[in-house]
């Protein structure tokens, strides 16, 4: 019988690409570029959203 992989929800804000390296335009003394690592604030760098069971329920 086929085995099915568990579906993980991809973050809708970063589309699964949770971390980006942005060059600042400056170079270090050894010639390499200075970069900043920026992570998605929604998924906090995981690329996935929490399942519905892990979300807090609001209301009555």
mmCIF file with all atom_site columns, C-alpha atoms in Angstrom:
data_model
loop_
_atom_site.group_PDB
_atom_site.id
_atom_site.type_symbol
_atom_site.label_atom_id
_atom_site.label_alt_id
_atom_site.label_comp_id
_atom_site.label_asym_id
_atom_site.label_entity_id
_atom_site.label_seq_id
_atom_site.pdbx_PDB_ins_code
_atom_site.Cartn_x
_atom_site.Cartn_y
_atom_site.Cartn_z
_atom_site.occupancy
_atom_site.B_iso_or_equiv
_atom_site.pdbx_formal_charge
_atom_site.auth_seq_id
_atom_site.auth_comp_id
_atom_site.auth_asym_id
_atom_site.auth_atom_id
_atom_site.pdbx_PDB_model_num
ATOM 1  C CA . UNK A 1 1  ? 0.000   0.000  0.000  1.00 0.00 ? 1  UNK A CA 1
ATOM 2  C CA . UNK A 1 2  ? 1.286   3.502  -0.727 1.00 0.00 ? 2  UNK A CA 1
ATOM 3  C CA . UNK A 1 3  ? 2.383   5.621  2.175  1.00 0.00 ? 3  UNK A CA 1
ATOM 4  C CA . UNK A 1 4  ? 1.276   9.210  2.181  1.00 0.00 ? 4  UNK A CA 1
ATOM 5  C CA . UNK A 1 5  ? 3.449   12.045 3.397  1.00 0.00 ? 5  UNK A CA 1
ATOM 6  C CA . UNK A 1 6  ? 1.995   14.276 6.056  1.00 0.00 ? 6  UNK A CA 1
ATOM 7  C CA . UNK A 1 7  ? 0.865   17.626 4.655  1.00 0.00 ? 7  UNK A CA 1
ATOM 8  C CA . UNK A 1 8  ? 2.596   20.589 6.246  1.00 0.00 ? 8  UNK A CA 1
ATOM 9  C CA . UNK A 1 9  ? 1.106   23.984 5.667  1.00 0.00 ? 9  UNK A CA 1
ATOM 10 C CA . UNK A 1 10 ? 3.454   26.411 3.939  1.00 0.00 ? 10 UNK A CA 1
ATOM 11 C CA . UNK A 1 11 ? 3.574   29.944 5.305  1.00 0.00 ? 11 UNK A CA 1
ATOM 12 C CA . UNK A 1 12 ? 1.444   32.222 3.127  1.00 0.00 ? 12 UNK A CA 1
ATOM 13 C CA . UNK A 1 13 ? 3.637   35.276 3.731  1.00 0.00 ? 13 UNK A CA 1
ATOM 14 C CA . UNK A 1 14 ? 7.011   33.835 2.675  1.00 0.00 ? 14 UNK A CA 1
ATOM 15 C CA . UNK A 1 15 ? 5.754   30.894 0.555  1.00 0.00 ? 15 UNK A CA 1
ATOM 16 C CA . UNK A 1 16 ? 8.147   28.526 2.313  1.00 0.00 ? 16 UNK A CA 1
ATOM 17 C CA . UNK A 1 17 ? 11.286  30.636 1.743  1.00 0.00 ? 17 UNK A CA 1
ATOM 18 C CA . UNK A 1 18 ? 11.624  31.767 5.334  1.00 0.00 ? 18 UNK A CA 1
ATOM 19 C CA . UNK A 1 19 ? 15.126  33.273 5.300  1.00 0.00 ? 19 UNK A CA 1
ATOM 20 C CA . UNK A 1 20 ? 16.661  35.691 2.816  1.00 0.00 ? 20 UNK A CA 1
ATOM 21 C CA . UNK A 1 21 ? 20.230  37.004 2.565  1.00 0.00 ? 21 UNK A CA 1
ATOM 22 C CA . UNK A 1 22 ? 20.359  40.654 1.528  1.00 0.00 ? 22 UNK A CA 1
ATOM 23 C CA . UNK A 1 23 ? 23.603  42.285 0.439  1.00 0.00 ? 23 UNK A CA 1
ATOM 24 C CA . UNK A 1 24 ? 24.309  45.712 1.898  1.00 0.00 ? 24 UNK A CA 1
ATOM 25 C CA . UNK A 1 25 ? 26.535  46.817 -0.968 1.00 0.00 ? 25 UNK A CA 1
ATOM 26 C CA . UNK A 1 26 ? 29.663  47.057 1.178  1.00 0.00 ? 26 UNK A CA 1
ATOM 27 C CA . UNK A 1 27 ? 32.579  44.645 1.273  1.00 0.00 ? 27 UNK A CA 1
ATOM 28 C CA . UNK A 1 28 ? 34.683  43.246 4.110  1.00 0.00 ? 28 UNK A CA 1
ATOM 29 C CA . UNK A 1 29 ? 38.471  43.646 4.139  1.00 0.00 ? 29 UNK A CA 1
ATOM 30 C CA . UNK A 1 30 ? 38.897  40.181 2.569  1.00 0.00 ? 30 UNK A CA 1
ATOM 31 C CA . UNK A 1 31 ? 36.628  41.086 -0.385 1.00 0.00 ? 31 UNK A CA 1
ATOM 32 C CA . UNK A 1 32 ? 33.476  39.232 0.637  1.00 0.00 ? 32 UNK A CA 1
ATOM 33 C CA . UNK A 1 33 ? 30.170  41.058 0.677  1.00 0.00 ? 33 UNK A CA 1
ATOM 34 C CA . UNK A 1 34 ? 28.458  42.099 3.882  1.00 0.00 ? 34 UNK A CA 1
ATOM 35 C CA . UNK A 1 35 ? 25.014  40.470 4.094  1.00 0.00 ? 35 UNK A CA 1
ATOM 36 C CA . UNK A 1 36 ? 22.025  40.595 6.407  1.00 0.00 ? 36 UNK A CA 1
ATOM 37 C CA . UNK A 1 37 ? 19.935  37.513 7.183  1.00 0.00 ? 37 UNK A CA 1
ATOM 38 C CA . UNK A 1 38 ? 16.244  38.348 7.414  1.00 0.00 ? 38 UNK A CA 1
ATOM 39 C CA . UNK A 1 39 ? 13.657  35.823 8.600  1.00 0.00 ? 39 UNK A CA 1
ATOM 40 C CA . UNK A 1 40 ? 9.918   35.854 8.029  1.00 0.00 ? 40 UNK A CA 1
ATOM 41 C CA . UNK A 1 41 ? 8.201   37.427 11.066 1.00 0.00 ? 41 UNK A CA 1
ATOM 42 C CA . UNK A 1 42 ? 5.048   35.351 10.602 1.00 0.00 ? 42 UNK A CA 1
ATOM 43 C CA . UNK A 1 43 ? 6.555   31.847 10.756 1.00 0.00 ? 43 UNK A CA 1
ATOM 44 C CA . UNK A 1 44 ? 9.740   32.944 12.583 1.00 0.00 ? 44 UNK A CA 1
ATOM 45 C CA . UNK A 1 45 ? 12.003  31.328 9.994  1.00 0.00 ? 45 UNK A CA 1
ATOM 46 C CA . UNK A 1 46 ? 10.446  27.863 9.833  1.00 0.00 ? 46 UNK A CA 1
ATOM 47 C CA . UNK A 1 47 ? 8.612   28.224 6.514  1.00 0.00 ? 47 UNK A CA 1
ATOM 48 C CA . UNK A 1 48 ? 5.536   26.471 7.896  1.00 0.00 ? 48 UNK A CA 1
ATOM 49 C CA . UNK A 1 49 ? 2.459   27.640 9.723  1.00 0.00 ? 49 UNK A CA 1
ATOM 50 C CA . UNK A 1 50 ? 1.098   26.016 12.825 1.00 0.00 ? 50 UNK A CA 1
ATOM 51 C CA . UNK A 1 51 ? -1.594  23.352 12.355 1.00 0.00 ? 51 UNK A CA 1
ATOM 52 C CA . UNK A 1 52 ? -5.133  24.356 13.244 1.00 0.00 ? 52 UNK A CA 1
ATOM 53 C CA . UNK A 1 53 ? -5.049  22.229 16.397 1.00 0.00 ? 53 UNK A CA 1
ATOM 54 C CA . UNK A 1 54 ? -2.121  24.260 17.766 1.00 0.00 ? 54 UNK A CA 1
ATOM 55 C CA . UNK A 1 55 ? -3.831  27.625 17.313 1.00 0.00 ? 55 UNK A CA 1
ATOM 56 C CA . UNK A 1 56 ? -5.472  29.243 20.316 1.00 0.00 ? 56 UNK A CA 1
ATOM 57 C CA . UNK A 1 57 ? -9.254  29.337 20.229 1.00 0.00 ? 57 UNK A CA 1
ATOM 58 C CA . UNK A 1 58 ? -10.768 32.749 20.751 1.00 0.00 ? 58 UNK A CA 1
ATOM 59 C CA . UNK A 1 59 ? -14.322 33.474 21.770 1.00 0.00 ? 59 UNK A CA 1
ATOM 60 C CA . UNK A 1 60 ? -16.847 31.495 23.722 1.00 0.00 ? 60 UNK A CA 1
#
